[in-house]
Amino acid sequence: MSAPFGGGGRAAGGLPRLPTPPSGWPIGSYATYGEAQHAVDFLAEKEFGVADVTIVGVDLMLVERILGRLSWGRVLGTGAVSGAWFGLIIGLLLGMFNNQGFAWQPMIGGLLLGILAWTVFAAISYSMSRRDFSSASQLVAGRYDVLCQPRSAEQGRELLAQLALRPHR
């Protein structure tokens, strides 16, 4: 039986086409992604087949870090600056392709129009939101497990045990 969108069950890079739970045996567990990444780097240095390895974040949480308070002045100022950059770039491009050499009018027009449009959009967006703060969201895990396909899991465990015995830098 063929797949509905052509090809087999895997994409060109060997990754599944649809969301699929990870497979393999656990060979290490780490508190941070950086530690798990360091473990995989260590395996690669030892010429271990890292194509069999997967890092899996377990106990996922969405962390929203508050960056600061929003006010009308801040919202309108940020909108104006963003619009100025966008308008300046558009005006610069239009000015460069003018038949009579470079022209300043498109650049100034783009700058002013960008400031006006982005400031209006920022005001509308802020008035419709119910938040008086800005934030950045990040998906993090409680721990990161390193999984390996069964054919080489034991060798991977032994190598990561060597890593654990090394003095930390």
mmCIF file with all atom_site columns, C-alpha atoms in Angstrom:
data_model
loop_
_atom_site.group_PDB
_atom_site.id
_atom_site.type_symbol
_atom_site.label_atom_id
_atom_site.label_alt_id
_atom_site.label_comp_id
_atom_site.label_asym_id
_atom_site.label_entity_id
_atom_site.label_seq_id
_atom_site.pdbx_PDB_ins_code
_atom_site.Cartn_x
_atom_site.Cartn_y
_atom_site.Cartn_z
_atom_site.occupancy
_atom_site.B_iso_or_equiv
_atom_site.pdbx_formal_charge
_atom_site.auth_seq_id
_atom_site.auth_comp_id
_atom_site.auth_asym_id
_atom_site.auth_atom_id
_atom_site.pdbx_PDB_model_num
ATOM 1   C CA . MET A 1 1   ? 0.000  0.000  0.000   1.00 0.00 ? 1   MET A CA 1
ATOM 2   C CA . SER A 1 2   ? 1.353  3.446  -0.847  1.00 0.00 ? 2   SER A CA 1
ATOM 3   C CA . ALA A 1 3   ? 1.318  6.559  1.320   1.00 0.00 ? 3   ALA A CA 1
ATOM 4   C CA . PRO A 1 4   ? -1.331 9.161  0.405   1.00 0.00 ? 4   PRO A CA 1
ATOM 5   C CA . PHE A 1 5   ? 1.248  11.879 -0.325  1.00 0.00 ? 5   PHE A CA 1
ATOM 6   C CA . GLY A 1 6   ? 3.816  9.693  -2.021  1.00 0.00 ? 6   GLY A CA 1
ATOM 7   C CA . GLY A 1 7   ? 6.988  8.170  -0.661  1.00 0.00 ? 7   GLY A CA 1
ATOM 8   C CA . GLY A 1 8   ? 7.263  5.886  2.308   1.00 0.00 ? 8   GLY A CA 1
ATOM 9   C CA . GLY A 1 9   ? 6.835  6.601  5.978   1.00 0.00 ? 9   GLY A CA 1
ATOM 10  C CA . ARG A 1 10  ? 10.029 8.631  6.271   1.00 0.00 ? 10  ARG A CA 1
ATOM 11  C CA . ALA A 1 11  ? 11.215 11.925 4.808   1.00 0.00 ? 11  ALA A CA 1
ATOM 12  C CA . ALA A 1 12  ? 14.506 12.365 2.958   1.00 0.00 ? 12  ALA A CA 1
ATOM 13  C CA . GLY A 1 13  ? 16.520 12.961 6.171   1.00 0.00 ? 13  GLY A CA 1
ATOM 14  C CA . GLY A 1 14  ? 15.279 9.723  7.753   1.00 0.00 ? 14  GLY A CA 1
ATOM 15  C CA . LEU A 1 15  ? 12.840 11.575 10.022  1.00 0.00 ? 15  LEU A CA 1
ATOM 16  C CA . PRO A 1 16  ? 9.209  10.442 10.257  1.00 0.00 ? 16  PRO A CA 1
ATOM 17  C CA . ARG A 1 17  ? 6.787  12.488 8.145   1.00 0.00 ? 17  ARG A CA 1
ATOM 18  C CA . LEU A 1 18  ? 4.152  12.644 10.885  1.00 0.00 ? 18  LEU A CA 1
ATOM 19  C CA . PRO A 1 19  ? 4.641  13.323 14.602  1.00 0.00 ? 19  PRO A CA 1
ATOM 20  C CA . THR A 1 20  ? 5.876  10.040 16.046  1.00 0.00 ? 20  THR A CA 1
ATOM 21  C CA . PRO A 1 21  ? 6.905  9.159  19.603  1.00 0.00 ? 21  PRO A CA 1
ATOM 22  C CA . PRO A 1 22  ? 10.655 8.624  19.882  1.00 0.00 ? 22  PRO A CA 1
ATOM 23  C CA . SER A 1 23  ? 12.016 5.105  19.929  1.00 0.00 ? 23  SER A CA 1
ATOM 24  C CA . GLY A 1 24  ? 15.079 3.624  21.539  1.00 0.00 ? 24  GLY A CA 1
ATOM 25  C CA . TRP A 1 25  ? 16.494 2.744  24.914  1.00 0.00 ? 25  TRP A CA 1
ATOM 26  C CA . PRO A 1 26  ? 17.544 5.377  27.431  1.00 0.00 ? 26  PRO A CA 1
ATOM 27  C CA . ILE A 1 27  ? 21.328 5.667  27.687  1.00 0.00 ? 27  ILE A CA 1
ATOM 28  C CA . GLY A 1 28  ? 21.500 8.900  29.696  1.00 0.00 ? 28  GLY A CA 1
ATOM 29  C CA . SER A 1 29  ? 19.350 11.469 31.467  1.00 0.00 ? 29  SER A CA 1
ATOM 30  C CA . TYR A 1 30  ? 20.311 15.118 32.034  1.00 0.00 ? 30  TYR A CA 1
ATOM 31  C CA . ALA A 1 31  ? 18.920 18.138 33.847  1.00 0.00 ? 31  ALA A CA 1
ATOM 32  C CA . THR A 1 32  ? 19.544 20.593 31.003  1.00 0.00 ? 32  THR A CA 1
ATOM 33  C CA . TYR A 1 33  ? 19.504 20.485 27.225  1.00 0.00 ? 33  TYR A CA 1
ATOM 34  C CA . GLY A 1 34  ? 23.102 21.698 27.206  1.00 0.00 ? 34  GLY A CA 1
ATOM 35  C CA . GLU A 1 35  ? 24.207 18.649 29.218  1.00 0.00 ? 35  GLU A CA 1
ATOM 36  C CA . ALA A 1 36  ? 22.337 16.284 26.872  1.00 0.00 ? 36  ALA A CA 1
ATOM 37  C CA . GLN A 1 37  ? 23.866 18.038 23.869  1.00 0.00 ? 37  GLN A CA 1
ATOM 38  C CA . HIS A 1 38  ? 27.327 17.725 25.460  1.00 0.00 ? 38  HIS A CA 1
ATOM 39  C CA . ALA A 1 39  ? 26.731 13.978 25.918  1.00 0.00 ? 39  ALA A CA 1
ATOM 40  C CA . VAL A 1 40  ? 25.842 13.557 22.236  1.00 0.00 ? 40  VAL A CA 1
ATOM 41  C CA . ASP A 1 41  ? 28.898 15.651 21.272  1.00 0.00 ? 41  ASP A CA 1
ATOM 42  C CA . PHE A 1 42  ? 31.013 13.299 23.389  1.00 0.00 ? 42  PHE A CA 1
ATOM 43  C CA . LEU A 1 43  ? 29.516 10.279 21.612  1.00 0.00 ? 43  LEU A CA 1
ATOM 44  C CA . ALA A 1 44  ? 30.293 11.883 18.248  1.00 0.00 ? 44  ALA A CA 1
ATOM 45  C CA . GLU A 1 45  ? 33.909 12.549 19.323  1.00 0.00 ? 45  GLU A CA 1
ATOM 46  C CA . LYS A 1 46  ? 34.219 8.848  20.156  1.00 0.00 ? 46  LYS A CA 1
ATOM 47  C CA . GLU A 1 47  ? 32.973 8.047  16.623  1.00 0.00 ? 47  GLU A CA 1
ATOM 48  C CA . PHE A 1 48  ? 29.737 6.536  17.932  1.00 0.00 ? 48  PHE A CA 1
ATOM 49  C CA . GLY A 1 49  ? 26.893 6.301  15.383  1.00 0.00 ? 49  GLY A CA 1
ATOM 50  C CA . VAL A 1 50  ? 24.951 9.360  16.560  1.00 0.00 ? 50  VAL A CA 1
ATOM 51  C CA . ALA A 1 51  ? 22.354 8.854  13.810  1.00 0.00 ? 51  ALA A CA 1
ATOM 52  C CA . ASP A 1 52  ? 20.869 6.264  16.221  1.00 0.00 ? 52  ASP A CA 1
ATOM 53  C CA . VAL A 1 53  ? 20.578 8.860  19.028  1.00 0.00 ? 53  VAL A CA 1
ATOM 54  C CA . THR A 1 54  ? 17.639 11.085 19.970  1.00 0.00 ? 54  THR A CA 1
ATOM 55  C CA . ILE A 1 55  ? 17.376 13.770 22.669  1.00 0.00 ? 55  ILE A CA 1
ATOM 56  C CA . VAL A 1 56  ? 13.909 13.797 24.209  1.00 0.00 ? 56  VAL A CA 1
ATOM 57  C CA . GLY A 1 57  ? 12.586 16.540 26.482  1.00 0.00 ? 57  GLY A CA 1
ATOM 58  C CA . VAL A 1 58  ? 10.430 15.018 29.220  1.00 0.00 ? 58  VAL A CA 1
ATOM 59  C CA . ASP A 1 59  ? 7.930  16.829 31.479  1.00 0.00 ? 59  ASP A CA 1
ATOM 60  C CA . LEU A 1 60  ? 7.469  19.750 29.097  1.00 0.00 ? 60  LEU A CA 1
ATOM 61  C CA . MET A 1 61  ? 6.416  23.143 30.396  1.00 0.00 ? 61  MET A CA 1
ATOM 62  C CA . LEU A 1 62  ? 5.723  26.480 28.812  1.00 0.00 ? 62  LEU A CA 1
ATOM 63  C CA . VAL A 1 63  ? 7.688  29.199 30.606  1.00 0.00 ? 63  VAL A CA 1
ATOM 64  C CA . GLU A 1 64  ? 6.635  32.785 30.030  1.00 0.00 ? 64  GLU A CA 1
ATOM 65  C CA . ARG A 1 65  ? 9.263  35.277 31.159  1.00 0.00 ? 65  ARG A CA 1
ATOM 66  C CA . ILE A 1 66  ? 7.975  38.779 31.788  1.00 0.00 ? 66  ILE A CA 1
ATOM 67  C CA . LEU A 1 67  ? 10.170 41.349 30.039  1.00 0.00 ? 67  LEU A CA 1
ATOM 68  C CA . GLY A 1 68  ? 8.558  44.535 31.288  1.00 0.00 ? 68  GLY A CA 1
ATOM 69  C CA . ARG A 1 69  ? 5.498  46.688 31.669  1.00 0.00 ? 69  ARG A CA 1
ATOM 70  C CA . LEU A 1 70  ? 3.726  48.020 28.585  1.00 0.00 ? 70  LEU A CA 1
ATOM 71  C CA . SER A 1 71  ? 2.422  51.572 28.317  1.00 0.00 ? 71  SER A CA 1
ATOM 72  C CA . TRP A 1 72  ? 0.917  53.534 25.454  1.00 0.00 ? 72  TRP A CA 1
ATOM 73  C CA . GLY A 1 73  ? 4.180  55.427 25.000  1.00 0.00 ? 73  GLY A CA 1
ATOM 74  C CA . ARG A 1 74  ? 6.235  52.268 24.802  1.00 0.00 ? 74  ARG A CA 1
ATOM 75  C CA . VAL A 1 75  ? 3.803  50.558 22.412  1.00 0.00 ? 75  VAL A CA 1
ATOM 76  C CA . LEU A 1 76  ? 3.571  53.557 20.073  1.00 0.00 ? 76  LEU A CA 1
ATOM 77  C CA . GLY A 1 77  ? 7.322  54.164 20.216  1.00 0.00 ? 77  GLY A CA 1
ATOM 78  C CA . THR A 1 78  ? 8.115  50.555 19.372  1.00 0.00 ? 78  THR A CA 1
ATOM 79  C CA . GLY A 1 79  ? 5.567  50.623 16.541  1.00 0.00 ? 79  GLY A CA 1
ATOM 80  C CA . ALA A 1 80  ? 7.059  53.821 15.143  1.00 0.00 ? 80  ALA A CA 1
ATOM 81  C CA . VAL A 1 81  ? 10.626 52.456 15.239  1.00 0.00 ? 81  VAL A CA 1
ATOM 82  C CA . SER A 1 82  ? 9.614  49.171 13.586  1.00 0.00 ? 82  SER A CA 1
ATOM 83  C CA . GLY A 1 83  ? 7.668  51.052 10.934  1.00 0.00 ? 83  GLY A CA 1
ATOM 84  C CA . ALA A 1 84  ? 10.576 53.409 10.325  1.00 0.00 ? 84  ALA A CA 1
ATOM 85  C CA . TRP A 1 85  ? 12.933 50.517 9.587   1.00 0.00 ? 85  TRP A CA 1
ATOM 86  C CA . PHE A 1 86  ? 10.449 48.780 7.311   1.00 0.00 ? 86  PHE A CA 1
ATOM 87  C CA . GLY A 1 87  ? 9.528  51.991 5.490   1.00 0.00 ? 87  GLY A CA 1
ATOM 88  C CA . LEU A 1 88  ? 13.175 52.958 5.122   1.00 0.00 ? 88  LEU A CA 1
ATOM 89  C CA . ILE A 1 89  ? 14.035 49.602 3.521   1.00 0.00 ? 89  ILE A CA 1
ATOM 90  C CA . ILE A 1 90  ? 11.064 49.746 1.129   1.00 0.00 ? 90  ILE A CA 1
ATOM 91  C CA . GLY A 1 91  ? 11.831 53.367 0.250   1.00 0.00 ? 91  GLY A CA 1
ATOM 92  C CA . LEU A 1 92  ? 15.499 52.530 -0.290  1.00 0.00 ? 92  LEU A CA 1
ATOM 93  C CA . LEU A 1 93  ? 14.595 49.718 -2.684  1.00 0.00 ? 93  LEU A CA 1
ATOM 94  C CA . LEU A 1 94  ? 12.159 51.920 -4.581  1.00 0.00 ? 94  LEU A CA 1
ATOM 95  C CA . GLY A 1 95  ? 14.734 54.722 -4.723  1.00 0.00 ? 95  GLY A CA 1
ATOM 96  C CA . MET A 1 96  ? 17.407 52.414 -6.119  1.00 0.00 ? 96  MET A CA 1
ATOM 97  C CA . PHE A 1 97  ? 15.245 51.285 -9.022  1.00 0.00 ? 97  PHE A CA 1
ATOM 98  C CA . ASN A 1 98  ? 14.248 54.773 -10.085 1.00 0.00 ? 98  ASN A CA 1
ATOM 99  C CA . ASN A 1 99  ? 15.001 55.397 -13.780 1.00 0.00 ? 99  ASN A CA 1
ATOM 100 C CA . GLN A 1 100 ? 16.651 58.761 -13.071 1.00 0.00 ? 100 GLN A CA 1
ATOM 101 C CA . GLY A 1 101 ? 19.249 57.511 -10.584 1.00 0.00 ? 101 GLY A CA 1
ATOM 102 C CA . PHE A 1 102 ? 18.808 57.346 -6.839  1.00 0.00 ? 102 PHE A CA 1
ATOM 103 C CA . ALA A 1 103 ? 15.904 59.399 -5.499  1.00 0.00 ? 103 ALA A CA 1
ATOM 104 C CA . TRP A 1 104 ? 15.360 60.485 -1.906  1.00 0.00 ? 104 TRP A CA 1
ATOM 105 C CA . GLN A 1 105 ? 11.597 61.009 -2.191  1.00 0.00 ? 105 GLN A CA 1
ATOM 106 C CA . PRO A 1 106 ? 10.660 57.289 -2.103  1.00 0.00 ? 106 PRO A CA 1
ATOM 107 C CA . MET A 1 107 ? 12.908 56.772 0.922   1.00 0.00 ? 107 MET A CA 1
ATOM 108 C CA . ILE A 1 108 ? 11.380 59.659 2.872   1.00 0.00 ? 108 ILE A CA 1
ATOM 109 C CA . GLY A 1 109 ? 7.862  58.663 1.795   1.00 0.00 ? 109 GLY A CA 1
ATOM 110 C CA . GLY A 1 110 ? 8.455  55.044 2.803   1.00 0.00 ? 110 GLY A CA 1
ATOM 111 C CA . LEU A 1 111 ? 9.856  56.156 6.151   1.00 0.00 ? 111 LEU A CA 1
ATOM 112 C CA . LEU A 1 112 ? 6.866  58.360 6.957   1.00 0.00 ? 112 LEU A CA 1
ATOM 113 C CA . LEU A 1 113 ? 4.298  55.866 5.692   1.00 0.00 ? 113 LEU A CA 1
ATOM 114 C CA . GLY A 1 114 ? 5.981  53.039 7.625   1.00 0.00 ? 114 GLY A CA 1
ATOM 115 C CA . ILE A 1 115 ? 5.973  55.058 10.859  1.00 0.00 ? 115 ILE A CA 1
ATOM 116 C CA . LEU A 1 116 ? 2.317  55.963 10.435  1.00 0.00 ? 116 LEU A CA 1
ATOM 117 C CA . ALA A 1 117 ? 1.134  52.440 9.495   1.00 0.00 ? 117 ALA A CA 1
ATOM 118 C CA . TRP A 1 118 ? 3.086  50.574 12.180  1.00 0.00 ? 118 TRP A CA 1
ATOM 119 C CA . THR A 1 119 ? 2.083  53.067 14.878  1.00 0.00 ? 119 THR A CA 1
ATOM 120 C CA . VAL A 1 120 ? -1.602 52.657 13.967  1.00 0.00 ? 120 VAL A CA 1
ATOM 121 C CA . PHE A 1 121 ? -1.295 48.834 13.893  1.00 0.00 ? 121 PHE A CA 1
ATOM 122 C CA . ALA A 1 122 ? 0.512  48.836 17.245  1.00 0.00 ? 122 ALA A CA 1
ATOM 123 C CA . ALA A 1 123 ? -2.195 51.045 18.782  1.00 0.00 ? 123 ALA A CA 1
ATOM 124 C CA . ILE A 1 124 ? -5.003 48.832 17.490  1.00 0.00 ? 124 ILE A CA 1
ATOM 125 C CA . SER A 1 125 ? -3.243 45.675 18.667  1.00 0.00 ? 125 SER A CA 1
ATOM 126 C CA . TYR A 1 126 ? -2.532 47.080 22.152  1.00 0.00 ? 126 TYR A CA 1
ATOM 127 C CA . SER A 1 127 ? -6.064 48.439 22.590  1.00 0.00 ? 127 SER A CA 1
ATOM 128 C CA . MET A 1 128 ? -7.497 44.998 21.746  1.00 0.00 ? 128 MET A CA 1
ATOM 129 C CA . SER A 1 129 ? -5.174 43.072 24.051  1.00 0.00 ? 129 SER A CA 1
ATOM 130 C CA . ARG A 1 130 ? -5.791 42.711 27.742  1.00 0.00 ? 130 ARG A CA 1
ATOM 131 C CA . ARG A 1 131 ? -2.151 42.612 28.770  1.00 0.00 ? 131 ARG A CA 1
ATOM 132 C CA . ASP A 1 132 ? -0.093 45.422 30.231  1.00 0.00 ? 132 ASP A CA 1
ATOM 133 C CA . PHE A 1 133 ? 3.202  43.562 30.013  1.00 0.00 ? 133 PHE A CA 1
ATOM 134 C CA . SER A 1 134 ? 5.467  42.100 27.369  1.00 0.00 ? 134 SER A CA 1
ATOM 135 C CA . SER A 1 135 ? 6.853  38.599 27.629  1.00 0.00 ? 135 SER A CA 1
ATOM 136 C CA . ALA A 1 136 ? 8.747  35.861 25.837  1.00 0.00 ? 136 ALA A CA 1
ATOM 137 C CA . SER A 1 137 ? 7.564  32.256 25.901  1.00 0.00 ? 137 SER A CA 1
ATOM 138 C CA . GLN A 1 138 ? 9.834  29.250 25.815  1.00 0.00 ? 138 GLN A CA 1
ATOM 139 C CA . LEU A 1 139 ? 9.139  25.518 25.824  1.00 0.00 ? 139 LEU A CA 1
ATOM 140 C CA . VAL A 1 140 ? 11.439 23.752 28.309  1.00 0.00 ? 140 VAL A CA 1
ATOM 141 C CA . ALA A 1 141 ? 11.644 20.259 29.773  1.00 0.00 ? 141 ALA A CA 1
ATOM 142 C CA . GLY A 1 142 ? 12.094 19.016 33.319  1.00 0.00 ? 142 GLY A CA 1
ATOM 143 C CA . ARG A 1 143 ? 14.790 16.635 32.074  1.00 0.00 ? 143 ARG A CA 1
ATOM 144 C CA . TYR A 1 144 ? 16.353 15.524 28.811  1.00 0.00 ? 144 TYR A CA 1
ATOM 145 C CA . ASP A 1 145 ? 16.754 11.830 28.057  1.00 0.00 ? 145 ASP A CA 1
ATOM 146 C CA . VAL A 1 146 ? 19.205 10.562 25.463  1.00 0.00 ? 146 VAL A CA 1
ATOM 147 C CA . LEU A 1 147 ? 17.751 7.543  23.659  1.00 0.00 ? 147 LEU A CA 1
ATOM 148 C CA . CYS A 1 148 ? 19.581 5.157  21.363  1.00 0.00 ? 148 CYS A CA 1
ATOM 149 C CA . GLN A 1 149 ? 18.441 2.377  19.047  1.00 0.00 ? 149 GLN A CA 1
ATOM 150 C CA . PRO A 1 150 ? 18.830 -1.056 20.707  1.00 0.00 ? 150 PRO A CA 1
ATOM 151 C CA . ARG A 1 151 ? 21.559 -2.236 18.301  1.00 0.00 ? 151 ARG A CA 1
ATOM 152 C CA . SER A 1 152 ? 24.091 0.178  19.836  1.00 0.00 ? 152 SER A CA 1
ATOM 153 C CA . ALA A 1 153 ? 22.527 1.217  23.149  1.00 0.00 ? 153 ALA A CA 1
ATOM 154 C CA . GLU A 1 154 ? 24.926 -0.771 25.341  1.00 0.00 ? 154 GLU A CA 1
ATOM 155 C CA . GLN A 1 155 ? 27.976 0.784  23.695  1.00 0.00 ? 155 GLN A CA 1
ATOM 156 C CA . GLY A 1 156 ? 26.382 4.240  24.091  1.00 0.00 ? 156 GLY A CA 1
ATOM 157 C CA . ARG A 1 157 ? 25.756 3.611  27.809  1.00 0.00 ? 157 ARG A CA 1
ATOM 158 C CA . GLU A 1 158 ? 29.374 2.564  28.314  1.00 0.00 ? 158 GLU A CA 1
ATOM 159 C CA . LEU A 1 159 ? 30.680 5.683  26.580  1.00 0.00 ? 159 LEU A CA 1
ATOM 160 C CA . LEU A 1 160 ? 28.390 7.980  28.581  1.00 0.00 ? 160 LEU A CA 1
ATOM 161 C CA . ALA A 1 161 ? 29.536 6.255  31.772  1.00 0.00 ? 161 ALA A CA 1
ATOM 162 C CA . GLN A 1 162 ? 33.095 7.285  30.819  1.00 0.00 ? 162 GLN A CA 1
ATOM 163 C CA . LEU A 1 163 ? 31.860 10.848 30.369  1.00 0.00 ? 163 LEU A CA 1
ATOM 164 C CA . ALA A 1 164 ? 30.230 10.809 33.802  1.00 0.00 ? 164 ALA A CA 1
ATOM 165 C CA . LEU A 1 165 ? 33.520 9.680  35.414  1.00 0.00 ? 165 LEU A CA 1
ATOM 166 C CA . ARG A 1 166 ? 35.523 12.529 33.841  1.00 0.00 ? 166 ARG A CA 1
ATOM 167 C CA . PRO A 1 167 ? 36.145 15.570 36.021  1.00 0.00 ? 167 PRO A CA 1
ATOM 168 C CA . HIS A 1 168 ? 33.794 18.427 35.132  1.00 0.00 ? 168 HIS A CA 1
ATOM 169 C CA . ARG A 1 169 ? 35.273 21.466 33.389  1.00 0.00 ? 169 ARG A CA 1
#
